mmCIF file of C-alpha atoms in Angstrom:
data_model
loop_
_atom_site.group_PDB
_atom_site.id
_atom_site.type_symbol
_atom_site.label_atom_id
_atom_site.label_comp_id
_atom_site.label_asym_id
_atom_site.label_seq_id
_atom_site.Cartn_x
_atom_site.Cartn_y
_atom_site.Cartn_z
ATOM 1 C CA UNK A 270 75.545 -120.773 88.176
ATOM 2 C CA UNK A 271 75.275 -124.497 88.917
ATOM 3 C CA UNK A 272 72.454 -126.456 87.292
ATOM 4 C CA UNK A 273 70.140 -128.221 89.723
ATOM 5 C CA UNK A 274 69.938 -131.987 89.369
ATOM 6 C CA UNK A 275 66.149 -132.180 89.113
ATOM 7 C CA UNK A 276 66.017 -135.956 88.554
ATOM 8 C CA UNK A 277 67.992 -136.551 91.754
ATOM 9 C CA UNK A 278 65.655 -134.280 93.725
ATOM 10 C CA UNK A 279 62.533 -135.924 92.285
ATOM 11 C CA UNK A 280 63.848 -139.389 93.124
ATOM 12 C CA UNK A 281 64.551 -138.382 96.721
ATOM 13 C CA UNK A 282 61.108 -136.841 97.146
ATOM 14 C CA UNK A 283 59.318 -139.753 95.464
ATOM 15 C CA UNK A 284 60.828 -142.106 98.051
ATOM 16 C CA UNK A 285 59.744 -139.869 100.929
ATOM 17 C CA UNK A 286 63.155 -138.566 101.936
ATOM 18 C CA UNK A 287 63.878 -135.023 103.019
ATOM 19 C CA UNK A 288 67.412 -133.738 102.618
ATOM 20 C CA UNK A 289 67.821 -134.224 106.357
ATOM 21 C CA UNK A 290 66.516 -137.812 106.513
ATOM 22 C CA UNK A 291 68.597 -138.813 103.485
ATOM 23 C CA UNK A 292 71.713 -137.316 105.027
ATOM 24 C CA UNK A 293 71.033 -139.275 108.236
ATOM 25 C CA UNK A 294 70.609 -142.526 106.296
ATOM 26 C CA UNK A 295 73.889 -141.903 104.476
ATOM 27 C CA UNK A 296 75.815 -140.602 107.476
ATOM 28 C CA UNK A 297 76.641 -137.250 105.849
ATOM 29 C CA UNK A 298 75.770 -133.631 106.567
ATOM 30 C CA UNK A 299 72.572 -132.158 105.153
ATOM 31 C CA UNK A 300 74.657 -129.535 103.382
ATOM 32 C CA UNK A 301 76.391 -132.356 101.515
ATOM 33 C CA UNK A 302 73.093 -133.580 100.074
ATOM 34 C CA UNK A 303 72.187 -129.997 99.181
ATOM 35 C CA UNK A 304 75.465 -129.592 97.276
ATOM 36 C CA UNK A 305 74.868 -132.835 95.382
ATOM 37 C CA UNK A 306 71.419 -131.677 94.299
ATOM 38 C CA UNK A 307 72.623 -128.233 93.270
ATOM 39 C CA UNK A 308 75.494 -129.845 91.296
ATOM 40 C CA UNK A 309 78.112 -128.061 93.401
ATOM 41 C CA UNK A 310 79.669 -131.446 94.143
ATOM 42 C CA UNK A 311 79.055 -135.164 93.602
ATOM 43 C CA UNK A 312 78.985 -138.190 95.920
ATOM 44 C CA UNK A 313 82.372 -139.789 96.393
ATOM 45 C CA UNK A 314 82.866 -143.223 94.786
ATOM 46 C CA UNK A 315 82.446 -145.114 98.077
ATOM 47 C CA UNK A 316 79.177 -143.256 98.800
ATOM 48 C CA UNK A 317 77.496 -144.062 95.502
ATOM 49 C CA UNK A 318 76.626 -147.771 96.065
ATOM 50 C CA UNK A 319 74.814 -146.948 99.303
ATOM 51 C CA UNK A 320 72.993 -143.982 97.753
ATOM 52 C CA UNK A 321 71.941 -146.206 94.830
ATOM 53 C CA UNK A 322 70.555 -148.829 97.247
ATOM 54 C CA UNK A 323 68.551 -146.176 99.096
ATOM 55 C CA UNK A 324 67.170 -144.930 95.774
ATOM 56 C CA UNK A 325 66.478 -148.521 94.587
ATOM 57 C CA UNK A 326 68.414 -148.015 91.368
ATOM 58 C CA UNK A 327 71.662 -149.339 89.950
ATOM 59 C CA UNK A 328 74.897 -147.399 90.407
ATOM 60 C CA UNK A 329 74.934 -146.863 86.635
ATOM 61 C CA UNK A 330 71.492 -145.267 86.751
ATOM 62 C CA UNK A 331 72.609 -143.130 89.683
ATOM 63 C CA UNK A 332 75.561 -141.941 87.626
ATOM 64 C CA UNK A 333 73.129 -140.880 84.918
ATOM 65 C CA UNK A 334 71.021 -138.934 87.427
ATOM 66 C CA UNK A 335 74.140 -137.201 88.667
ATOM 67 C CA UNK A 336 75.474 -136.272 85.257
ATOM 68 C CA UNK A 337 72.277 -135.406 83.389
ATOM 69 C CA UNK A 338 70.111 -132.399 84.225
ATOM 70 C CA UNK A 339 67.312 -132.454 81.643
ATOM 71 C CA UNK A 340 64.623 -129.837 81.326
ATOM 72 C CA UNK A 341 60.991 -130.935 81.166
ATOM 73 C CA UNK A 342 60.872 -130.382 77.401
ATOM 74 C CA UNK A 343 64.122 -132.245 76.709
ATOM 75 C CA UNK A 344 62.989 -135.079 78.984
ATOM 76 C CA UNK A 345 59.734 -135.417 77.068
ATOM 77 C CA UNK A 346 61.606 -135.401 73.778
ATOM 78 C CA UNK A 347 64.090 -138.029 74.985
ATOM 79 C CA UNK A 348 61.347 -140.432 76.063
ATOM 80 C CA UNK A 349 59.382 -139.700 72.877
ATOM 81 C CA UNK A 350 62.428 -140.562 70.758
ATOM 82 C CA UNK A 351 62.882 -143.804 72.659
ATOM 83 C CA UNK A 352 59.229 -144.747 72.120
ATOM 84 C CA UNK A 353 59.624 -144.091 68.393
ATOM 85 C CA UNK A 354 62.776 -146.213 68.344
ATOM 86 C CA UNK A 355 62.569 -148.581 71.337
ATOM 87 C CA UNK A 356 65.757 -150.484 70.511
ATOM 88 C CA UNK A 357 67.704 -147.267 71.170
ATOM 89 C CA UNK A 358 66.498 -146.891 74.762
ATOM 90 C CA UNK A 359 69.258 -146.283 77.304
ATOM 91 C CA UNK A 360 69.764 -145.918 81.053
ATOM 92 C CA UNK A 361 69.031 -142.191 80.935
ATOM 93 C CA UNK A 362 65.534 -142.848 79.553
ATOM 94 C CA UNK A 363 65.024 -145.608 82.121
ATOM 95 C CA UNK A 364 66.024 -143.212 84.906
ATOM 96 C CA UNK A 365 63.615 -140.546 83.661
ATOM 97 C CA UNK A 366 60.766 -143.037 83.461
ATOM 98 C CA UNK A 367 61.495 -144.290 86.973
ATOM 99 C CA UNK A 368 61.488 -140.727 88.209
ATOM 100 C CA UNK A 369 58.115 -140.100 86.545
ATOM 101 C CA UNK A 370 56.688 -143.226 88.142
ATOM 102 C CA UNK A 371 58.130 -142.113 91.471
ATOM 103 C CA UNK A 372 56.174 -138.873 91.130
ATOM 104 C CA UNK A 373 52.970 -140.891 90.695
ATOM 105 C CA UNK A 374 53.783 -143.088 93.680
ATOM 106 C CA UNK A 375 54.429 -140.019 95.789
ATOM 107 C CA UNK A 376 50.947 -138.689 94.983
ATOM 108 C CA UNK A 377 49.160 -141.913 95.971
ATOM 109 C CA UNK A 378 48.522 -140.940 99.583
ATOM 110 C CA UNK A 379 47.186 -137.457 98.847
ATOM 111 C CA UNK A 380 44.839 -137.775 95.841
ATOM 112 C CA UNK A 381 42.111 -140.214 94.696
ATOM 113 C CA UNK A 382 43.583 -143.298 93.049
ATOM 114 C CA UNK A 383 41.067 -143.094 90.201
ATOM 115 C CA UNK A 384 42.777 -139.905 89.040
ATOM 116 C CA UNK A 385 46.155 -141.639 88.772
ATOM 117 C CA UNK A 386 45.158 -144.823 86.962
ATOM 118 C CA UNK A 387 45.299 -143.456 83.410
ATOM 119 C CA UNK A 388 48.796 -142.031 83.806
ATOM 120 C CA UNK A 389 50.047 -145.126 85.631
ATOM 121 C CA UNK A 390 48.566 -147.419 82.987
ATOM 122 C CA UNK A 391 50.183 -145.418 80.204
ATOM 123 C CA UNK A 392 53.535 -145.558 81.958
ATOM 124 C CA UNK A 393 53.269 -149.318 82.479
ATOM 125 C CA UNK A 394 52.452 -149.791 78.792
ATOM 126 C CA UNK A 395 55.381 -147.629 77.679
ATOM 127 C CA UNK A 396 57.815 -149.291 80.078
ATOM 128 C CA UNK A 397 56.760 -152.774 78.888
ATOM 129 C CA UNK A 398 57.145 -151.707 75.260
ATOM 130 C CA UNK A 399 60.659 -150.389 75.844
ATOM 131 C CA UNK A 400 61.655 -153.393 77.966
ATOM 132 C CA UNK A 401 60.622 -155.774 75.176
ATOM 133 C CA UNK A 402 62.907 -154.005 72.703
ATOM 134 C CA UNK A 403 65.751 -152.883 74.969
ATOM 135 C CA UNK A 404 69.247 -154.245 74.441
ATOM 136 C CA UNK A 405 70.098 -157.127 76.738
ATOM 137 C CA UNK A 406 72.029 -156.255 79.877
ATOM 138 C CA UNK A 407 71.754 -153.361 82.299
ATOM 139 C CA UNK A 408 69.193 -151.375 80.320
ATOM 140 C CA UNK A 409 66.784 -154.278 79.933
ATOM 141 C CA UNK A 410 67.186 -155.311 83.558
ATOM 142 C CA UNK A 411 66.477 -151.785 84.790
ATOM 143 C CA UNK A 412 63.365 -151.557 82.611
ATOM 144 C CA UNK A 413 62.093 -154.983 83.716
ATOM 145 C CA UNK A 414 62.622 -153.946 87.330
ATOM 146 C CA UNK A 415 60.722 -150.745 86.659
ATOM 147 C CA UNK A 416 57.972 -152.736 84.923
ATOM 148 C CA UNK A 417 57.580 -154.899 88.037
ATOM 149 C CA UNK A 418 57.226 -151.803 90.219
ATOM 150 C CA UNK A 419 54.810 -150.170 87.764
ATOM 151 C CA UNK A 420 52.606 -153.284 87.679
ATOM 152 C CA UNK A 421 52.530 -153.287 91.470
ATOM 153 C CA UNK A 422 51.513 -149.628 91.535
ATOM 154 C CA UNK A 423 48.716 -150.333 89.048
ATOM 155 C CA UNK A 424 47.399 -153.129 91.235
ATOM 156 C CA UNK A 425 47.441 -150.825 94.234
ATOM 157 C CA UNK A 426 45.631 -148.040 92.375
ATOM 158 C CA UNK A 427 42.974 -150.269 90.816
ATOM 159 C CA UNK A 428 42.152 -151.940 94.116
ATOM 160 C CA UNK A 429 42.018 -148.678 96.057
ATOM 161 C CA UNK A 430 39.920 -146.913 93.408
ATOM 162 C CA UNK A 431 37.395 -149.790 93.490
ATOM 163 C CA UNK A 432 36.987 -149.371 97.267
ATOM 164 C CA UNK A 433 38.909 -152.660 97.607
ATOM 165 C CA UNK A 434 36.417 -154.631 95.507
ATOM 166 C CA UNK A 435 38.219 -155.342 92.207
ATOM 167 C CA UNK A 436 40.307 -158.221 93.526
ATOM 168 C CA UNK A 437 40.772 -159.927 90.158
ATOM 169 C CA UNK A 438 42.429 -156.988 88.377
ATOM 170 C CA UNK A 439 44.681 -156.196 91.320
ATOM 171 C CA UNK A 440 45.775 -159.821 91.650
ATOM 172 C CA UNK A 441 46.603 -159.941 87.940
ATOM 173 C CA UNK A 442 48.900 -156.922 88.228
ATOM 174 C CA UNK A 443 50.577 -158.333 91.334
ATOM 175 C CA UNK A 444 51.062 -161.702 89.599
ATOM 176 C CA UNK A 445 52.784 -159.877 86.741
ATOM 177 C CA UNK A 446 55.098 -158.211 89.255
ATOM 178 C CA UNK A 447 55.880 -161.537 90.941
ATOM 179 C CA UNK A 448 56.700 -163.148 87.587
ATOM 180 C CA UNK A 449 59.037 -160.317 86.595
ATOM 181 C CA UNK A 450 60.728 -160.327 90.007
ATOM 182 C CA UNK A 451 61.380 -164.068 89.792
ATOM 183 C CA UNK A 452 62.799 -163.630 86.298
ATOM 184 C CA UNK A 453 65.136 -160.954 87.698
ATOM 185 C CA UNK A 454 65.889 -163.067 90.786
ATOM 186 C CA UNK A 455 64.789 -160.120 92.911
ATOM 187 C CA UNK A 456 63.326 -161.520 96.164
ATOM 188 C CA UNK A 457 62.613 -158.060 97.607
ATOM 189 C CA UNK A 458 60.251 -157.110 94.779
ATOM 190 C CA UNK A 459 58.758 -160.609 94.722
ATOM 191 C CA UNK A 460 58.092 -160.443 98.460
ATOM 192 C CA UNK A 461 56.573 -156.980 98.162
ATOM 193 C CA UNK A 462 54.173 -158.154 95.429
ATOM 194 C CA UNK A 463 53.234 -161.212 97.502
ATOM 195 C CA UNK A 464 52.536 -158.922 100.445
ATOM 196 C CA UNK A 465 50.290 -156.742 98.275
ATOM 197 C CA UNK A 466 48.419 -159.895 97.238
ATOM 198 C CA UNK A 467 48.080 -160.748 100.929
ATOM 199 C CA UNK A 468 46.302 -157.425 101.486
ATOM 200 C CA UNK A 469 43.563 -158.471 99.043
ATOM 201 C CA UNK A 470 42.950 -161.705 100.957
ATOM 202 C CA UNK A 471 42.978 -159.994 104.358
ATOM 203 C CA UNK A 472 41.139 -156.743 103.704
ATOM 204 C CA UNK A 473 39.101 -157.453 100.588
ATOM 205 C CA UNK A 474 38.170 -161.121 100.215
ATOM 206 C CA UNK A 475 38.220 -161.674 104.005
ATOM 207 C CA UNK A 476 40.034 -164.981 103.462
ATOM 208 C CA UNK A 477 42.166 -164.649 106.551
ATOM 209 C CA UNK A 478 43.766 -168.084 106.312
ATOM 210 C CA UNK A 479 44.954 -167.413 102.768
ATOM 211 C CA UNK A 480 46.110 -163.959 103.848
ATOM 212 C CA UNK A 481 48.158 -165.548 106.618
ATOM 213 C CA UNK A 482 49.763 -167.985 104.177
ATOM 214 C CA UNK A 483 50.653 -165.182 101.757
ATOM 215 C CA UNK A 484 52.086 -162.999 104.536
ATOM 216 C CA UNK A 485 54.278 -165.842 105.796
ATOM 217 C CA UNK A 486 55.348 -166.618 102.208
ATOM 218 C CA UNK A 487 56.354 -162.978 101.747
ATOM 219 C CA UNK A 488 58.307 -162.996 105.017
ATOM 220 C CA UNK A 489 60.109 -166.192 104.007
ATOM 221 C CA UNK A 490 60.900 -164.821 100.519
ATOM 222 C CA UNK A 491 62.507 -161.647 101.871
ATOM 223 C CA UNK A 492 64.179 -163.028 105.010
ATOM 224 C CA UNK A 493 67.716 -162.797 103.576
ATOM 225 C CA UNK A 494 67.094 -159.635 101.538
ATOM 226 C CA UNK A 495 65.107 -157.127 103.572
ATOM 227 C CA UNK A 496 64.413 -156.946 107.289
ATOM 228 C CA UNK A 497 61.916 -154.157 106.534
ATOM 229 C CA UNK A 498 59.826 -156.293 104.181
ATOM 230 C CA UNK A 499 60.073 -159.369 106.419
ATOM 231 C CA UNK A 500 58.965 -157.252 109.369
ATOM 232 C CA UNK A 501 56.048 -155.770 107.451
ATOM 233 C CA UNK A 502 54.988 -159.225 106.268
ATOM 234 C CA UNK A 503 55.026 -160.517 109.841
ATOM 235 C CA UNK A 504 52.953 -157.527 110.966
ATOM 236 C CA UNK A 505 50.266 -158.566 108.505
ATOM 237 C CA UNK A 506 50.647 -162.196 109.559
ATOM 238 C CA UNK A 507 49.961 -160.954 113.098
ATOM 239 C CA UNK A 508 46.815 -159.214 111.897
ATOM 240 C CA UNK A 509 45.691 -162.393 110.122
ATOM 241 C CA UNK A 510 46.148 -164.306 113.387
ATOM 242 C CA UNK A 511 44.144 -161.601 115.174
ATOM 243 C CA UNK A 512 41.302 -161.865 112.637
ATOM 244 C CA UNK A 513 41.319 -165.626 113.288
ATOM 245 C CA UNK A 514 41.224 -165.069 117.059
ATOM 246 C CA UNK A 515 44.674 -166.621 117.575
ATOM 247 C CA UNK A 516 45.973 -164.421 120.380
ATOM 248 C CA UNK A 517 49.272 -166.194 121.161
ATOM 249 C CA UNK A 518 50.222 -166.575 117.501
ATOM 250 C CA UNK A 519 49.437 -162.877 116.966
ATOM 251 C CA UNK A 520 51.715 -161.826 119.827
ATOM 252 C CA UNK A 521 54.484 -164.083 118.519
ATOM 253 C CA UNK A 522 54.241 -162.590 115.023
ATOM 254 C CA UNK A 523 54.300 -159.052 116.434
ATOM 255 C CA UNK A 524 57.458 -159.895 118.355
ATOM 256 C CA UNK A 525 59.087 -161.356 115.246
ATOM 257 C CA UNK A 526 58.115 -158.293 113.225
ATOM 258 C CA UNK A 527 59.554 -155.961 115.834
ATOM 259 C CA UNK A 528 62.887 -157.796 115.789
ATOM 260 C CA UNK A 529 63.141 -157.562 112.004
ATOM 261 C CA UNK A 530 62.159 -153.897 111.891
ATOM 262 C CA UNK A 531 64.734 -153.013 114.535
ATOM 263 C CA UNK A 532 67.446 -154.489 112.289
ATOM 264 C CA UNK A 533 66.411 -152.568 109.173
ATOM 265 C CA UNK A 534 68.626 -149.678 108.083
ATOM 266 C CA UNK A 535 69.155 -147.345 105.163
ATOM 267 C CA UNK A 536 70.736 -150.054 102.988
ATOM 268 C CA UNK A 537 67.695 -152.319 103.295
ATOM 269 C CA UNK A 538 66.042 -153.051 99.920
ATOM 270 C CA UNK A 539 62.626 -152.293 101.445
ATOM 271 C CA UNK A 540 63.677 -149.483 103.746
ATOM 272 C CA UNK A 541 61.526 -146.805 102.100
ATOM 273 C CA UNK A 542 58.388 -148.946 102.477
ATOM 274 C CA UNK A 543 58.549 -148.849 106.265
ATOM 275 C CA UNK A 544 57.531 -145.820 108.333
ATOM 276 C CA UNK A 545 57.984 -145.271 112.088
ATOM 277 C CA UNK A 546 54.212 -145.590 112.649
ATOM 278 C CA UNK A 547 53.835 -148.932 110.855
ATOM 279 C CA UNK A 548 54.213 -151.098 113.940
ATOM 280 C CA UNK A 549 51.735 -149.088 116.013
ATOM 281 C CA UNK A 550 49.180 -148.977 113.210
ATOM 282 C CA UNK A 551 49.162 -152.749 112.722
ATOM 283 C CA UNK A 552 49.519 -153.620 116.405
ATOM 284 C CA UNK A 553 46.566 -151.363 117.197
ATOM 285 C CA UNK A 554 44.476 -153.075 114.533
ATOM 286 C CA UNK A 555 45.474 -156.478 115.940
ATOM 287 C CA UNK A 556 44.373 -155.597 119.469
ATOM 288 C CA UNK A 557 41.131 -154.133 118.143
ATOM 289 C CA UNK A 558 40.328 -157.470 116.477
ATOM 290 C CA UNK A 559 41.287 -159.347 119.653
ATOM 291 C CA UNK A 560 39.001 -157.159 121.774
ATOM 292 C CA UNK A 561 41.810 -155.584 123.818
ATOM 293 C CA UNK A 562 40.435 -152.078 123.331
ATOM 294 C CA UNK A 563 42.615 -150.257 125.861
ATOM 295 C CA UNK A 564 45.799 -151.503 124.197
ATOM 296 C CA UNK A 565 44.400 -150.880 120.726
ATOM 297 C CA UNK A 566 43.505 -147.299 121.639
ATOM 298 C CA UNK A 567 46.985 -146.651 122.972
ATOM 299 C CA UNK A 568 48.707 -147.790 119.774
ATOM 300 C CA UNK A 569 46.221 -146.206 117.375
ATOM 301 C CA UNK A 570 46.038 -142.830 119.101
ATOM 302 C CA UNK A 571 49.828 -142.579 119.187
ATOM 303 C CA UNK A 572 50.085 -143.532 115.496
ATOM 304 C CA UNK A 573 47.417 -141.030 114.428
ATOM 305 C CA UNK A 574 49.208 -138.259 116.290
ATOM 306 C CA UNK A 575 52.559 -139.037 114.682
ATOM 307 C CA UNK A 576 51.375 -139.456 111.101
ATOM 308 C CA UNK A 577 51.871 -136.528 108.786
ATOM 309 C CA UNK A 578 50.951 -136.299 105.105
ATOM 310 C CA UNK A 579 50.007 -139.965 104.581
ATOM 311 C CA UNK A 580 46.312 -139.130 104.482
ATOM 312 C CA UNK A 581 44.965 -142.458 103.211
ATOM 313 C CA UNK A 582 46.937 -144.384 105.807
ATOM 314 C CA UNK A 583 45.920 -141.972 108.561
ATOM 315 C CA UNK A 584 42.250 -142.394 107.611
ATOM 316 C CA UNK A 585 42.633 -146.141 108.189
ATOM 317 C CA UNK A 586 44.183 -145.552 111.610
ATOM 318 C CA UNK A 587 41.415 -143.107 112.535
ATOM 319 C CA UNK A 588 38.764 -145.533 111.265
ATOM 320 C CA UNK A 589 40.152 -148.249 113.526
ATOM 321 C CA UNK A 590 40.404 -145.805 116.417
ATOM 322 C CA UNK A 591 36.771 -144.781 115.911
ATOM 323 C CA UNK A 592 35.745 -148.450 116.026
ATOM 324 C CA UNK A 593 37.778 -148.930 119.200
ATOM 325 C CA UNK A 594 36.141 -146.057 121.050
ATOM 326 C CA UNK A 595 32.664 -147.027 119.794
ATOM 327 C CA UNK A 596 33.123 -150.564 121.105
ATOM 328 C CA UNK A 597 34.226 -149.102 124.432
ATOM 329 C CA UNK A 598 30.904 -147.257 124.501
ATOM 330 C CA UNK A 599 32.636 -143.862 124.590
ATOM 331 C CA UNK A 600 30.576 -141.768 122.178
ATOM 332 C CA UNK A 601 32.209 -138.483 123.260
ATOM 333 C CA UNK A 602 35.623 -139.852 122.235
ATOM 334 C CA UNK A 603 34.361 -141.639 119.119
ATOM 335 C CA UNK A 604 32.690 -138.738 117.306
ATOM 336 C CA UNK A 605 35.714 -136.414 117.022
ATOM 337 C CA UNK A 606 37.816 -139.316 115.704
ATOM 338 C CA UNK A 607 35.071 -140.315 113.248
ATOM 339 C CA UNK A 608 34.867 -136.740 111.955
ATOM 340 C CA UNK A 609 38.663 -136.537 111.659
ATOM 341 C CA UNK A 610 38.603 -139.705 109.552
ATOM 342 C CA UNK A 611 35.960 -138.199 107.243
ATOM 343 C CA UNK A 612 38.139 -135.069 106.943
ATOM 344 C CA UNK A 613 41.122 -137.170 105.870
ATOM 345 C CA UNK A 614 39.000 -138.878 103.227
ATOM 346 C CA UNK A 615 38.034 -135.534 101.675
ATOM 347 C CA UNK A 616 40.002 -135.356 98.472
ATOM 348 C CA UNK A 617 41.589 -138.833 98.750
ATOM 349 C CA UNK A 618 38.706 -141.327 99.029
ATOM 350 C CA UNK A 619 41.078 -144.093 100.098
ATOM 351 C CA UNK A 620 39.387 -147.487 99.885
ATOM 352 C CA UNK A 621 40.664 -148.807 103.207
ATOM 353 C CA UNK A 622 39.639 -145.730 105.137
ATOM 354 C CA UNK A 623 36.229 -145.562 103.452
ATOM 355 C CA UNK A 624 35.436 -149.166 104.367
ATOM 356 C CA UNK A 625 36.400 -148.669 108.014
ATOM 357 C CA UNK A 626 34.513 -145.393 108.371
ATOM 358 C CA UNK A 627 31.351 -146.988 106.969
ATOM 359 C CA UNK A 628 31.789 -149.853 109.425
ATOM 360 C CA UNK A 629 32.094 -147.307 112.217
ATOM 361 C CA UNK A 630 28.964 -145.539 110.951
ATOM 362 C CA UNK A 631 27.028 -148.810 111.180
ATOM 363 C CA UNK A 632 28.238 -149.349 114.738
ATOM 364 C CA UNK A 633 27.023 -145.855 115.681
ATOM 365 C CA UNK A 634 23.412 -146.881 115.007
ATOM 366 C CA UNK A 635 22.548 -147.432 118.697
ATOM 367 C CA UNK A 636 23.079 -143.654 119.123
ATOM 368 C CA UNK A 637 21.367 -142.591 115.879
ATOM 369 C CA UNK A 638 18.897 -140.491 117.848
ATOM 370 C CA UNK A 639 21.723 -138.211 118.984
ATOM 371 C CA UNK A 640 22.030 -135.001 116.946
ATOM 372 C CA UNK A 641 25.822 -135.210 116.885
ATOM 373 C CA UNK A 642 25.677 -138.747 115.463
ATOM 374 C CA UNK A 643 23.204 -137.699 112.786
ATOM 375 C CA UNK A 644 25.465 -134.795 111.813
ATOM 376 C CA UNK A 645 28.512 -137.068 111.607
ATOM 377 C CA UNK A 646 26.700 -139.559 109.394
ATOM 378 C CA UNK A 647 25.354 -136.717 107.226
ATOM 379 C CA UNK A 648 28.957 -135.593 106.666
ATOM 380 C CA UNK A 649 29.832 -139.104 105.492
ATOM 381 C CA UNK A 650 26.867 -139.161 103.121
ATOM 382 C CA UNK A 651 27.888 -135.748 101.757
ATOM 383 C CA UNK A 652 31.360 -137.144 101.104
ATOM 384 C CA UNK A 653 29.904 -140.013 99.104
ATOM 385 C CA UNK A 654 27.611 -137.728 97.112
ATOM 386 C CA UNK A 655 30.533 -135.431 96.302
ATOM 387 C CA UNK A 656 32.399 -138.394 94.804
#
């Protein structure tokens, strides 16, 4: 019986691919991906570079995932041996640690960030330790790349767990990621970390001008490396313009983002960061800020309908949609959306969604005498008390 390549499966799932979506990105049949994962066959030599790019790993690391099928106990022992003797770390250990971090990343949108911080912090510490002692060359580069990604994840978790209040800690982690990316001459990772820093300015510190500058810097950094990241950066630049009331500049940035995102494909270094609902989510938020509520509602309602398991992101969309309908004076439409947002926050407590839902609750005050409004706000209070 063939041995299943568990590390390959975990990597695919951590990046959000199904067997079907991965096969589409690679231009192969789904059965081909299934055979690779069950070790019945292996990717042909010409297929491996593209698969490695989709998985954001080197071809050498991909080869290790394809040839090694460790059990959980052997994997733990391998990493433990490397931590006892860091200078002996190899690409197999690096691949296992990346897979473990991918598992954490995959859980971000479904569980509270506070519950992931300890494991993510331990992984970052172990990765940094091994990277400091690793032999120069491919192993050290892979570990430094992983360290940059792990630092970025820590920044994301810390900021989300603090309800988007701990700006200083998050910025420090993102700065570490930027420094490592520049050392590696990796503009995609550098741009991604700059974009994460932009989020703090836009959605935490409310420094919209600085957020705009960071978004444009991220777009410029990734312009020759990743259409996906450049497009995402321009989407957030558009939102910064919207916050500043700059309607024409917002529309121009949205158009630029759309052009970049249309050119992104499966070989894009930031491909897995972009989802089909990204444009609608950000465009809807832009039009909400600009006071074009009909257009905002159209984008946000469509995005909420199409989003699946990304519960924290969906809570943000629903929070914005609740604000849109409240500002239109449509209480009958607002309350179901508000309650849906609270439902999405059960079990995840995403900082962005929480902030928007509380803003919506404040804007429901003119109707606080309505029983349905009181019940909705009681549900929000119960959510906070449960946390």
